[in-house]
JSON list of C-alpha atoms in Angstrom, two decimals:
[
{"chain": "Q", "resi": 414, "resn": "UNK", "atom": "CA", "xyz": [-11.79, -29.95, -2.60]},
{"chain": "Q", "resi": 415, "resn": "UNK", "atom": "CA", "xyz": [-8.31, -27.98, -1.96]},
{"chain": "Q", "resi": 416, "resn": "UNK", "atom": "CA", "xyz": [-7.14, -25.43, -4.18]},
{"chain": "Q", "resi": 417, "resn": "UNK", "atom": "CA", "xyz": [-3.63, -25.78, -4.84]},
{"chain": "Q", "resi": 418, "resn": "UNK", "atom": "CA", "xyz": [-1.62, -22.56, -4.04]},
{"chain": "Q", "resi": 419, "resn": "UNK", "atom": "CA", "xyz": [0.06, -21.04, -6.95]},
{"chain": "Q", "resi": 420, "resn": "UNK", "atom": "CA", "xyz": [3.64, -19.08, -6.08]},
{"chain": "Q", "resi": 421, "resn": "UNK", "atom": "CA", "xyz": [4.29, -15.83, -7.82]},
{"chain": "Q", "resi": 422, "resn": "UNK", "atom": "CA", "xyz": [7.85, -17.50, -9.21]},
{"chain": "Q", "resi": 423, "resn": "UNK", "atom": "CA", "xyz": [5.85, -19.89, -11.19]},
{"chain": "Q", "resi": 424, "resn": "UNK", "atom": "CA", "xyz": [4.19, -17.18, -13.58]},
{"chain": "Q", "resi": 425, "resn": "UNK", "atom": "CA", "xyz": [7.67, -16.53, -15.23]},
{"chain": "Q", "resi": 426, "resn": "UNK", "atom": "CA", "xyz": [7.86, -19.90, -17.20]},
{"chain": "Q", "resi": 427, "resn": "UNK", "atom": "CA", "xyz": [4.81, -18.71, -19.37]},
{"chain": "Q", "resi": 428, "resn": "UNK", "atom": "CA", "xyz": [5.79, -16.50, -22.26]},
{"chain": "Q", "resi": 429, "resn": "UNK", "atom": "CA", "xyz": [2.64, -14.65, -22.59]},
{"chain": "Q", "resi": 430, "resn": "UNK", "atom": "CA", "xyz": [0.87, -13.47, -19.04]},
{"chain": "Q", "resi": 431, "resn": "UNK", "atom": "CA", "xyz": [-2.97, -12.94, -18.64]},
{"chain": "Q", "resi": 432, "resn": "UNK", "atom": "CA", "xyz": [-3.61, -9.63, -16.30]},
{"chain": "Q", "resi": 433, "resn": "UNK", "atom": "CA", "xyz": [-6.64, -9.55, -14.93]},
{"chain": "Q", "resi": 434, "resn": "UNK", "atom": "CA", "xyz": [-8.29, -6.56, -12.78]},
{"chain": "Q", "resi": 435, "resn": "UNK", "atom": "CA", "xyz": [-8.47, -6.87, -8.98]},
{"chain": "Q", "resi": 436, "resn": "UNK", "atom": "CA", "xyz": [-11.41, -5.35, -7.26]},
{"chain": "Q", "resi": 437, "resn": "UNK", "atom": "CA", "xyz": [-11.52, -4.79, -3.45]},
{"chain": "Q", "resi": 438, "resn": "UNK", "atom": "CA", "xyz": [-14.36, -3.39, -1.72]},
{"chain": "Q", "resi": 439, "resn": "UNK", "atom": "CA", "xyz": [-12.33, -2.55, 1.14]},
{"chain": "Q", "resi": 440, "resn": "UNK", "atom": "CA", "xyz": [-9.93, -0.80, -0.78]},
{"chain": "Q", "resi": 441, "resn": "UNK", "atom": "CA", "xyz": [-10.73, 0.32, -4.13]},
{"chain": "Q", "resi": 442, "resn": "UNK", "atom": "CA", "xyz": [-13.22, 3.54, -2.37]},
{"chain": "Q", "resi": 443, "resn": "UNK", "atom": "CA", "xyz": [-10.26, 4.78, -0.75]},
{"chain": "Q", "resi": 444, "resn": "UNK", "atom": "CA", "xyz": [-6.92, 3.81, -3.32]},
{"chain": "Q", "resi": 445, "resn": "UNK", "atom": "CA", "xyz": [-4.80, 5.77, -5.32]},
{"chain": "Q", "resi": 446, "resn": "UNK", "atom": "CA", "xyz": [-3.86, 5.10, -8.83]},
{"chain": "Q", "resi": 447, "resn": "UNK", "atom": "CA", "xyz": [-0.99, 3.42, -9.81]},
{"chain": "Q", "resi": 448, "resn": "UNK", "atom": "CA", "xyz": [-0.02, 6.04, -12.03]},
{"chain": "Q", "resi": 449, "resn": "UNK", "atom": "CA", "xyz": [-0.25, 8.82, -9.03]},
{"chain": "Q", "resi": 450, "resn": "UNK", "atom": "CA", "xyz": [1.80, 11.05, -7.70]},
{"chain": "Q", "resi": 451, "resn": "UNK", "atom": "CA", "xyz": [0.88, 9.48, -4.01]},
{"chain": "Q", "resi": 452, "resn": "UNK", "atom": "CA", "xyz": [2.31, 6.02, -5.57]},
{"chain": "Q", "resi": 453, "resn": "UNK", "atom": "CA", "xyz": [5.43, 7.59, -6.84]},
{"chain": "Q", "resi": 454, "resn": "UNK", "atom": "CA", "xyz": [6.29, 9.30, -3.91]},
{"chain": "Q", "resi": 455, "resn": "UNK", "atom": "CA", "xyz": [4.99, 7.22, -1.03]},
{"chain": "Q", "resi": 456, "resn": "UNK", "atom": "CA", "xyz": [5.14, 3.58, -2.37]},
{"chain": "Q", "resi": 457, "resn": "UNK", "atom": "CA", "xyz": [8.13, 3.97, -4.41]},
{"chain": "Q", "resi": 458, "resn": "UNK", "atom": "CA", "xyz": [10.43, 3.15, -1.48]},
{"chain": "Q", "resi": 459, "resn": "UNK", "atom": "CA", "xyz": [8.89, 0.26, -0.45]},
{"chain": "Q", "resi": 460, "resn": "UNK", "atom": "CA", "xyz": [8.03, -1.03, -4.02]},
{"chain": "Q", "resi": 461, "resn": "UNK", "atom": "CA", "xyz": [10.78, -0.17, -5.49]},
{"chain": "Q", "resi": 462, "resn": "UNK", "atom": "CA", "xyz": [11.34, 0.97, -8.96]},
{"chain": "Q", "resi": 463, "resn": "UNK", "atom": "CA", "xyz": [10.50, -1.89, -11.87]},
{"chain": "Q", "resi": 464, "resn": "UNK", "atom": "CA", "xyz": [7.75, -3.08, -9.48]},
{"chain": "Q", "resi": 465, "resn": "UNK", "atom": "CA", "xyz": [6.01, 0.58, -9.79]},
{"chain": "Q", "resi": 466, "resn": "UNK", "atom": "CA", "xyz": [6.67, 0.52, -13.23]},
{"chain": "Q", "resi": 467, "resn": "UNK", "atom": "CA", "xyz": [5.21, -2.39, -13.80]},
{"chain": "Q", "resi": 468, "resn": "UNK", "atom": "CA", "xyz": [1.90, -1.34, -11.45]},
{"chain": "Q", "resi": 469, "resn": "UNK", "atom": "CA", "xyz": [1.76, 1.30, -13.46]},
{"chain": "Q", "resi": 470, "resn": "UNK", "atom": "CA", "xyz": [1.67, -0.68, -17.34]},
{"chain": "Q", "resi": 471, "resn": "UNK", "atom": "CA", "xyz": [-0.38, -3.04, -16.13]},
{"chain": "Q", "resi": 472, "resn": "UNK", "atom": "CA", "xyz": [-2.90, 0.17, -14.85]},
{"chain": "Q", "resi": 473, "resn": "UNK", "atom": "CA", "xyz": [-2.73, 1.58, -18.22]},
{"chain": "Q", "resi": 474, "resn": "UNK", "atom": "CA", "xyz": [-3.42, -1.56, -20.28]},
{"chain": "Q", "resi": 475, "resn": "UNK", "atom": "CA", "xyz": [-6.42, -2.52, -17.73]},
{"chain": "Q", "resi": 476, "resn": "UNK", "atom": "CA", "xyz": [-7.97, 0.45, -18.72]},
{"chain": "Q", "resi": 477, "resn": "UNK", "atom": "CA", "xyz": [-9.05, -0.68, -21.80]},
{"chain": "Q", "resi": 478, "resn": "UNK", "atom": "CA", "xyz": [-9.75, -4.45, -21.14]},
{"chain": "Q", "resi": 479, "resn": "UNK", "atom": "CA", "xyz": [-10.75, -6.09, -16.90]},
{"chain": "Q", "resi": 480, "resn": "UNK", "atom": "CA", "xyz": [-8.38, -8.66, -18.81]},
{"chain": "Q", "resi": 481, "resn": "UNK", "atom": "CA", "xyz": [-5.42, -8.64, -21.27]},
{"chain": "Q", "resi": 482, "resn": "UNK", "atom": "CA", "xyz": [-2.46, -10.91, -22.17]},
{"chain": "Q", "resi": 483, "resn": "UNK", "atom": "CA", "xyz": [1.02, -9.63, -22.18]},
{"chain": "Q", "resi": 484, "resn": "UNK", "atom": "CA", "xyz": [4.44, -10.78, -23.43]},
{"chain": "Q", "resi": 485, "resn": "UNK", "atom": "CA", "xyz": [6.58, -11.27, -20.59]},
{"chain": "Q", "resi": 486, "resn": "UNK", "atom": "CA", "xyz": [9.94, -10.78, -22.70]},
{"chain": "Q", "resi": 487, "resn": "UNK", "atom": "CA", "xyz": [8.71, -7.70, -24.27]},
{"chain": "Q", "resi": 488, "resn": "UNK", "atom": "CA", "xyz": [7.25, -5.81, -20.81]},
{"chain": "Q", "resi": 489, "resn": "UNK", "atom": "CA", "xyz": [10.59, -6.94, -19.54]},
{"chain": "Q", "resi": 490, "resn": "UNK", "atom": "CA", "xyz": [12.04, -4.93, -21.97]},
{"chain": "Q", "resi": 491, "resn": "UNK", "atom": "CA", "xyz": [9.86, -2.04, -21.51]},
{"chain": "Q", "resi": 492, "resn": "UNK", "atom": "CA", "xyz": [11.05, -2.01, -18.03]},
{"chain": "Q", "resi": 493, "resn": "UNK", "atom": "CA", "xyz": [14.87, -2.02, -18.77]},
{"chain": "Q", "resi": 494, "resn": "UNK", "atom": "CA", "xyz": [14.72, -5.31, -16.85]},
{"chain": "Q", "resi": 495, "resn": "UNK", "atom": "CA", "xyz": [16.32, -8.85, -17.69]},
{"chain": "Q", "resi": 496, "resn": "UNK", "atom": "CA", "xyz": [14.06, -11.28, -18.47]},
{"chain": "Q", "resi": 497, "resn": "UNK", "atom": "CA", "xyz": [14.65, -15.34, -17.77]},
{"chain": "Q", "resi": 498, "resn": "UNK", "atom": "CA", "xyz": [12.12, -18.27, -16.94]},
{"chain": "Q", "resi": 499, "resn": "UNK", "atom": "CA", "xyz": [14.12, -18.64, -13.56]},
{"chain": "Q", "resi": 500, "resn": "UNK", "atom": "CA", "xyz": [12.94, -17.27, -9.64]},
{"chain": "Q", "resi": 501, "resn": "UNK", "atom": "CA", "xyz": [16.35, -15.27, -9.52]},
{"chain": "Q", "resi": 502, "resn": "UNK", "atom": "CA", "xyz": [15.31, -13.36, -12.69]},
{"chain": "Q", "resi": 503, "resn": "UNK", "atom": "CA", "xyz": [14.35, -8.96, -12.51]},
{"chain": "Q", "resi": 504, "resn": "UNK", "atom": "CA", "xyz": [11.11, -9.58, -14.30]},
{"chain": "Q", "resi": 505, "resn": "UNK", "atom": "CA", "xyz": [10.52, -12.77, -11.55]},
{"chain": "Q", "resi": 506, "resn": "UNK", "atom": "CA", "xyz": [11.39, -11.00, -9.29]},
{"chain": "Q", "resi": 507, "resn": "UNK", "atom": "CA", "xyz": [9.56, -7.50, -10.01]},
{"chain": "Q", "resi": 508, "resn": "UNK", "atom": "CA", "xyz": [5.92, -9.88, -9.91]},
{"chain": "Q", "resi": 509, "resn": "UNK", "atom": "CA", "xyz": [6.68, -11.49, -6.76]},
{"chain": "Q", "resi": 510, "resn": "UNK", "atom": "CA", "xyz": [7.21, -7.96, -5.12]},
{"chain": "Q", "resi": 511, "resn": "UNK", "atom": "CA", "xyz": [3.81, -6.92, -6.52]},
{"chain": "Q", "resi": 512, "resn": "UNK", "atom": "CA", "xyz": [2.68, -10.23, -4.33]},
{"chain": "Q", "resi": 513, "resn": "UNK", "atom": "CA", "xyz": [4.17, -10.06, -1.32]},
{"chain": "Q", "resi": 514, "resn": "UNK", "atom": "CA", "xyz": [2.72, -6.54, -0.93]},
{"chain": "Q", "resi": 515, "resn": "UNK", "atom": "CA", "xyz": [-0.59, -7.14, -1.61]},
{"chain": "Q", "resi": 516, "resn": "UNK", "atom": "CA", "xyz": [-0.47, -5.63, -5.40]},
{"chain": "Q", "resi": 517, "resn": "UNK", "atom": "CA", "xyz": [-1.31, -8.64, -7.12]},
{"chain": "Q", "resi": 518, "resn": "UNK", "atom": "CA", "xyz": [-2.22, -11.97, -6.18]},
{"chain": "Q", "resi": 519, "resn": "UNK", "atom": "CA", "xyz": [-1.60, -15.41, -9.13]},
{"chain": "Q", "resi": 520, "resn": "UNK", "atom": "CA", "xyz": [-5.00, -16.88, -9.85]},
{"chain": "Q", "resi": 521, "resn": "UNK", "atom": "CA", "xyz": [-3.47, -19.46, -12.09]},
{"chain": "Q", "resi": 522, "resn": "UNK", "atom": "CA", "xyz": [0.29, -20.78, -13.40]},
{"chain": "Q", "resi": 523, "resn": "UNK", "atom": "CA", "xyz": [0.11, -17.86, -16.36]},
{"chain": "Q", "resi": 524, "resn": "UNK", "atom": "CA", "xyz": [-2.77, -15.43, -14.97]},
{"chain": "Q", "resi": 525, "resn": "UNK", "atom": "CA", "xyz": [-2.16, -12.19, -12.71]},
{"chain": "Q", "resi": 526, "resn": "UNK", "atom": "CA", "xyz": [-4.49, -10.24, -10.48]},
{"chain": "Q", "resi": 527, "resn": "UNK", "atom": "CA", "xyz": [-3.14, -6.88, -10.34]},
{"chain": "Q", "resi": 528, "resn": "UNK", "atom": "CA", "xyz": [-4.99, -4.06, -8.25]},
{"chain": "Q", "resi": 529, "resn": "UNK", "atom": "CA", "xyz": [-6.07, -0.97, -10.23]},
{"chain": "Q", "resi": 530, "resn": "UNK", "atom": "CA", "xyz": [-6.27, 0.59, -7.25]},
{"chain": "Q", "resi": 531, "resn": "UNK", "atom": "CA", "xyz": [-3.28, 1.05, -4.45]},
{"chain": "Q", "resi": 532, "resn": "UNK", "atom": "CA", "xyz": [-3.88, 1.57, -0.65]},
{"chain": "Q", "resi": 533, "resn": "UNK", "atom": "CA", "xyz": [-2.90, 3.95, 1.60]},
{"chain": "Q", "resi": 534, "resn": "UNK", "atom": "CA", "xyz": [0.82, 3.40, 3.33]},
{"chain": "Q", "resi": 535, "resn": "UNK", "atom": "CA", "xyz": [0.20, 1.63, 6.85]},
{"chain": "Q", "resi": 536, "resn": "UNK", "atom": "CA", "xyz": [1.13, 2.96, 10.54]},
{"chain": "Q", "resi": 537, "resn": "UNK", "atom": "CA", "xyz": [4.17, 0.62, 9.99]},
{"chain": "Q", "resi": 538, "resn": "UNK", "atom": "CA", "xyz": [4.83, 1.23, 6.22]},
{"chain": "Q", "resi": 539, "resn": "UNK", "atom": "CA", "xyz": [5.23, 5.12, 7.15]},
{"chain": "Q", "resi": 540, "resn": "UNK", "atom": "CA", "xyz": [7.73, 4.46, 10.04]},
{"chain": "Q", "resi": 541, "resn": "UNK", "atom": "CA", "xyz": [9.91, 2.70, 7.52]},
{"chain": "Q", "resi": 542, "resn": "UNK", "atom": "CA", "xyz": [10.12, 6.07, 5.43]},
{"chain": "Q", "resi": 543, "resn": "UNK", "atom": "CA", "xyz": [12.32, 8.69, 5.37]},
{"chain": "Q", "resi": 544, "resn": "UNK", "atom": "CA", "xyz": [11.84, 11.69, 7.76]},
{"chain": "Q", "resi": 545, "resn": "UNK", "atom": "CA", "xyz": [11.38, 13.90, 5.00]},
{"chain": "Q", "resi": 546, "resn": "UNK", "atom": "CA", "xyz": [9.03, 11.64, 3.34]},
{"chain": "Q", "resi": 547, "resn": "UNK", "atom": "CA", "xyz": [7.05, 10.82, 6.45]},
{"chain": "Q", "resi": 548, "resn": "UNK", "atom": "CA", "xyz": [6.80, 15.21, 6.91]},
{"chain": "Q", "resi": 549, "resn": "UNK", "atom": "CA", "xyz": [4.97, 15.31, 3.10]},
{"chain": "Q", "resi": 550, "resn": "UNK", "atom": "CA", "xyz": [2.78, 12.25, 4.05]},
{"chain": "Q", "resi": 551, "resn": "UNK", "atom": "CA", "xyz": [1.19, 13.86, 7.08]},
{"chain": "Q", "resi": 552, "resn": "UNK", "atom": "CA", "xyz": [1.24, 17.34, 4.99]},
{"chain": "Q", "resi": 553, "resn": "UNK", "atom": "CA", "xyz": [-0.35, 15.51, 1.95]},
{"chain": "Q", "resi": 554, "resn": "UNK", "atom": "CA", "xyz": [-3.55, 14.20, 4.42]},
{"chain": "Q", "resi": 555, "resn": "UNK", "atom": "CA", "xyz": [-3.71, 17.63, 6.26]},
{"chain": "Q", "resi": 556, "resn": "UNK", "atom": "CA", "xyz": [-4.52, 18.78, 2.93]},
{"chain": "Q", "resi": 557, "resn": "UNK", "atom": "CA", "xyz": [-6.79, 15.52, 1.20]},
{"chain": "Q", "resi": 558, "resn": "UNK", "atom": "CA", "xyz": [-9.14, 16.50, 4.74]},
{"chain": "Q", "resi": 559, "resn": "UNK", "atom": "CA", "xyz": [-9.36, 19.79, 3.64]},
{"chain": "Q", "resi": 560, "resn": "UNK", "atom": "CA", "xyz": [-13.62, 20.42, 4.52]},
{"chain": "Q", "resi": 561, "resn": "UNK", "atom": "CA", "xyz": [-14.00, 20.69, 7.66]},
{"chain": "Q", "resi": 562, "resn": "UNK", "atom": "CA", "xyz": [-16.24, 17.28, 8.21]},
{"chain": "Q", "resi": 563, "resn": "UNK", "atom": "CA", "xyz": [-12.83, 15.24, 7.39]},
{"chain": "Q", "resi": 564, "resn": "UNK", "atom": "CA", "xyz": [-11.10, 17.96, 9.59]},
{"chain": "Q", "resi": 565, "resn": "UNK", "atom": "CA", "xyz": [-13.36, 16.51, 12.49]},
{"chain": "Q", "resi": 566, "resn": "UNK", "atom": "CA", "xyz": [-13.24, 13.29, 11.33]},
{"chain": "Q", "resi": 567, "resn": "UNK", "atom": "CA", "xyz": [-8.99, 12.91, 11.58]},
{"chain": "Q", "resi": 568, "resn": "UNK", "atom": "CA", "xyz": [-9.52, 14.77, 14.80]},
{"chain": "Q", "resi": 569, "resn": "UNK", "atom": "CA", "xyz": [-11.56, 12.11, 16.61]},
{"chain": "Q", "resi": 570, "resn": "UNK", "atom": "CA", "xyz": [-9.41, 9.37, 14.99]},
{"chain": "Q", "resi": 571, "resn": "UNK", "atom": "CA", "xyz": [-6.46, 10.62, 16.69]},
{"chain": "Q", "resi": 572, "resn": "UNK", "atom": "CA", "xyz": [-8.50, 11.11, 19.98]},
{"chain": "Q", "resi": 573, "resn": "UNK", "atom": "CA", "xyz": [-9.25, 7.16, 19.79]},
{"chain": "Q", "resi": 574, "resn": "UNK", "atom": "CA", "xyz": [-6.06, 5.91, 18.78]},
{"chain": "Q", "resi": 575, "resn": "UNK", "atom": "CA", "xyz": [-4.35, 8.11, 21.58]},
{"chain": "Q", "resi": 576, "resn": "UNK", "atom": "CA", "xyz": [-7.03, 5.82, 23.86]},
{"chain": "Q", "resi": 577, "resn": "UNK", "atom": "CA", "xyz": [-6.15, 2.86, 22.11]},
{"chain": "Q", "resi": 578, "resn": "UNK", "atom": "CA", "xyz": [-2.84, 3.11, 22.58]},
{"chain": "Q", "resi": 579, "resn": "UNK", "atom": "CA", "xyz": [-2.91, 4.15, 26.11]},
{"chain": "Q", "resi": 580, "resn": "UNK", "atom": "CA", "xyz": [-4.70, 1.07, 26.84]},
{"chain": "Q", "resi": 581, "resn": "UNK", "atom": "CA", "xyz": [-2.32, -0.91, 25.64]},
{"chain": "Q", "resi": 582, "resn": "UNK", "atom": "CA", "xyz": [-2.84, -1.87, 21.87]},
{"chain": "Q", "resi": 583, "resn": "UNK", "atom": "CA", "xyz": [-0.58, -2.52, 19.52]},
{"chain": "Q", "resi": 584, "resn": "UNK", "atom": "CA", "xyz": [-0.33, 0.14, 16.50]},
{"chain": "Q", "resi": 585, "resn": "UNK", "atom": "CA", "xyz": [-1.56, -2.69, 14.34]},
{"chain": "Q", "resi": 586, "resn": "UNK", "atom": "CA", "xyz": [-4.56, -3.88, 16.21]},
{"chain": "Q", "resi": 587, "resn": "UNK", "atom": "CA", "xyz": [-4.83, 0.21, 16.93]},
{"chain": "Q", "resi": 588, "resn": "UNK", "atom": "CA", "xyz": [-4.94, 0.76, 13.02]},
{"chain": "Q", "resi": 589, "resn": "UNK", "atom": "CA", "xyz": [-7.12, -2.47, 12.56]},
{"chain": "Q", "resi": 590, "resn": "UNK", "atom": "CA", "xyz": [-9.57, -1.19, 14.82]},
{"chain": "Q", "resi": 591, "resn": "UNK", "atom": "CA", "xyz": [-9.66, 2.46, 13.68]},
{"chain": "Q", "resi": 592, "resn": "UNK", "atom": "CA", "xyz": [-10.67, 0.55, 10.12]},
{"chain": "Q", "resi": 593, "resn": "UNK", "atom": "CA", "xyz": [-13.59, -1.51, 12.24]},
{"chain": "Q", "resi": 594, "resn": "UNK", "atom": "CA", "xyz": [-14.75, 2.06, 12.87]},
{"chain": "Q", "resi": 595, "resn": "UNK", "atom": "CA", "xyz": [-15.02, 3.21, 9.29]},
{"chain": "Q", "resi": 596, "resn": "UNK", "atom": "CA", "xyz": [-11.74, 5.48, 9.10]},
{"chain": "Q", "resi": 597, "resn": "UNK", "atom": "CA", "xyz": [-10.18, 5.77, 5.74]},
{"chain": "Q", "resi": 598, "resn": "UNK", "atom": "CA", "xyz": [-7.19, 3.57, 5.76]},
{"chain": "Q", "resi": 599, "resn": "UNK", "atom": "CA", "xyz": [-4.98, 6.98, 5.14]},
{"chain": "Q", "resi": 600, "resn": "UNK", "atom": "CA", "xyz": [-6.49, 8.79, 7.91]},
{"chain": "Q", "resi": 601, "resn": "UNK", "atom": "CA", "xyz": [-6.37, 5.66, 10.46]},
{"chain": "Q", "resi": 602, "resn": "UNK", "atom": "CA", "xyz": [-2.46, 5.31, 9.70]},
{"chain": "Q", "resi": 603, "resn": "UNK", "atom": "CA", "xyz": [-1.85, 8.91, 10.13]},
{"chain": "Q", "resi": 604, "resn": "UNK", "atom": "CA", "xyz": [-4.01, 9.01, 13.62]},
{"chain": "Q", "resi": 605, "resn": "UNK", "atom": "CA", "xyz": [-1.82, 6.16, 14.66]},
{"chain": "Q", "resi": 606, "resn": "UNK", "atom": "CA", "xyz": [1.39, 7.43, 13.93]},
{"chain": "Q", "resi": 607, "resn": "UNK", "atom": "CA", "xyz": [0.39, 10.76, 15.85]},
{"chain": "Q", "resi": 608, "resn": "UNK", "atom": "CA", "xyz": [-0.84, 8.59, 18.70]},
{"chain": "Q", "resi": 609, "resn": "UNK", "atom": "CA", "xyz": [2.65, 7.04, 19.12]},
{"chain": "Q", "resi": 610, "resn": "UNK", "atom": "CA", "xyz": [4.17, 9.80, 19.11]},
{"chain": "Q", "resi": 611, "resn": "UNK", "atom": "CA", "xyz": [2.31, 11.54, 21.93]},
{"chain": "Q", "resi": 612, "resn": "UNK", "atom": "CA", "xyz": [2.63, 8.21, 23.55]},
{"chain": "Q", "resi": 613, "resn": "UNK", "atom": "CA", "xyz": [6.38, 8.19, 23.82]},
{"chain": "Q", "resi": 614, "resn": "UNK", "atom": "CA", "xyz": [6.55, 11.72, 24.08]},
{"chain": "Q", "resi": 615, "resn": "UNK", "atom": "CA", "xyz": [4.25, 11.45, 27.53]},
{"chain": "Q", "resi": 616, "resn": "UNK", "atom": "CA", "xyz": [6.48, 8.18, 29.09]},
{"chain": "Q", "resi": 617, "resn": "UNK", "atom": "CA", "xyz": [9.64, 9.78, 28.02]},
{"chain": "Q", "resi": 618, "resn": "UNK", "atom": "CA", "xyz": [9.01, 12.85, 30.00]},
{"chain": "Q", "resi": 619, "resn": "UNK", "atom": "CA", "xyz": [7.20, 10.82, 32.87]},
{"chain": "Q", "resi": 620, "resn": "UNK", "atom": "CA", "xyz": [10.32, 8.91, 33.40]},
{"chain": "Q", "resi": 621, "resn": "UNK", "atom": "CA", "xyz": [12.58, 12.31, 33.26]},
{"chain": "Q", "resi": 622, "resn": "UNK", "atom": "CA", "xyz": [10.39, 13.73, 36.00]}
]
């Protein structure tokens, strides 16, 4: 029997929304919290501000309750955000944000998986940063690695995705495989990212020579 495939815009014609907590194995060991200063200054860009905001309610009322029903008119207003039963609405359009980036996920027309935990930015999520904001990423897991195990460990993830690369694979597969591995999600990005670099860096120079 098919389950029939419930689309974020829906959950804005119930008044009153059910939140319940999202637990990922693959994720949850290695997230951040909503309410962190790696969400606000990492995620923010790519969220954008009411959907943070709203990550960052629904964190604070999950922590008392896997499950809780909120007023969709009054966390609009919370937010500073209008509030209509229609797709084109802010508050609409703040959930279906939190979808299409993995934050939540429906489960029903008026119920609302929301992680309590947020992932580390991908290879391609950090490209899309600023260049100043992309400098403080690689500075902020320089110093989350700071033993020297973890030091060893981002060192050999960088070796392998320079190897990956070289051989031809794609940053994604690169960072997918990294994760097959057993790298944090945070350190797999940043060895990608470094892996590019030293990739372009080497073919730019080759074809200067």
């Amino acid at each position: 029997m098919s389950v029939a495939v419930v689309h974020p815009e829906t959950l804005i014609r119930a008044s009153k929304l059910h939140i319940t907590a999202w637990n990922d194995k693959s994720v949850d060991p290695y997230g951040h919290d909503p309410r962190s200063a790696y969400v606000e200054q990492f995620w923010l860009s790519t969220l954008g501000p009411s959907t943070t905001w709203f990550l960052r309610v629904c964190a604070k009322k999950l922590d008392s309750s896997p499950n809780v029903t909120i007023d969709l008119a009054d966390l609009a207003q919370t937010l500073g955000i209008g509030y209509r039963k229609q797709a084109n609405s802010a508050m609409a359009r703040t959930i279906v944000r939190a979808c299409k980036f993995g934050m939540a996920r429906p489960k029903s027309v008026d119920t609302l998986a929301v992680r309590q935990r947020i992932p580390p930015l991908t290879y391609r999520q950090l490209e899309r940063l600023p260049a100043s904001l992309r400098r403080l990423h690689e500075e902020y897991v320089i110093t989350d690695v700071a033993n020297e195990y973890v030091n060893d460990n981002r060192r050999r993830a960088r070796r392998l995705a320079l190897g990956l690369v070289e051989c031809g694979d794609s940053p994604d597969n690169a960072e997918q495989q990294l994760g097959h591995w057993q790298f944090q999600p945070s350190v797999a990005a940043d060895a990608v990212r470094w892996a590019w670099k030293q990739h372009r860096h080497t073919n730019h120079s080759t074809k200067i020579a």
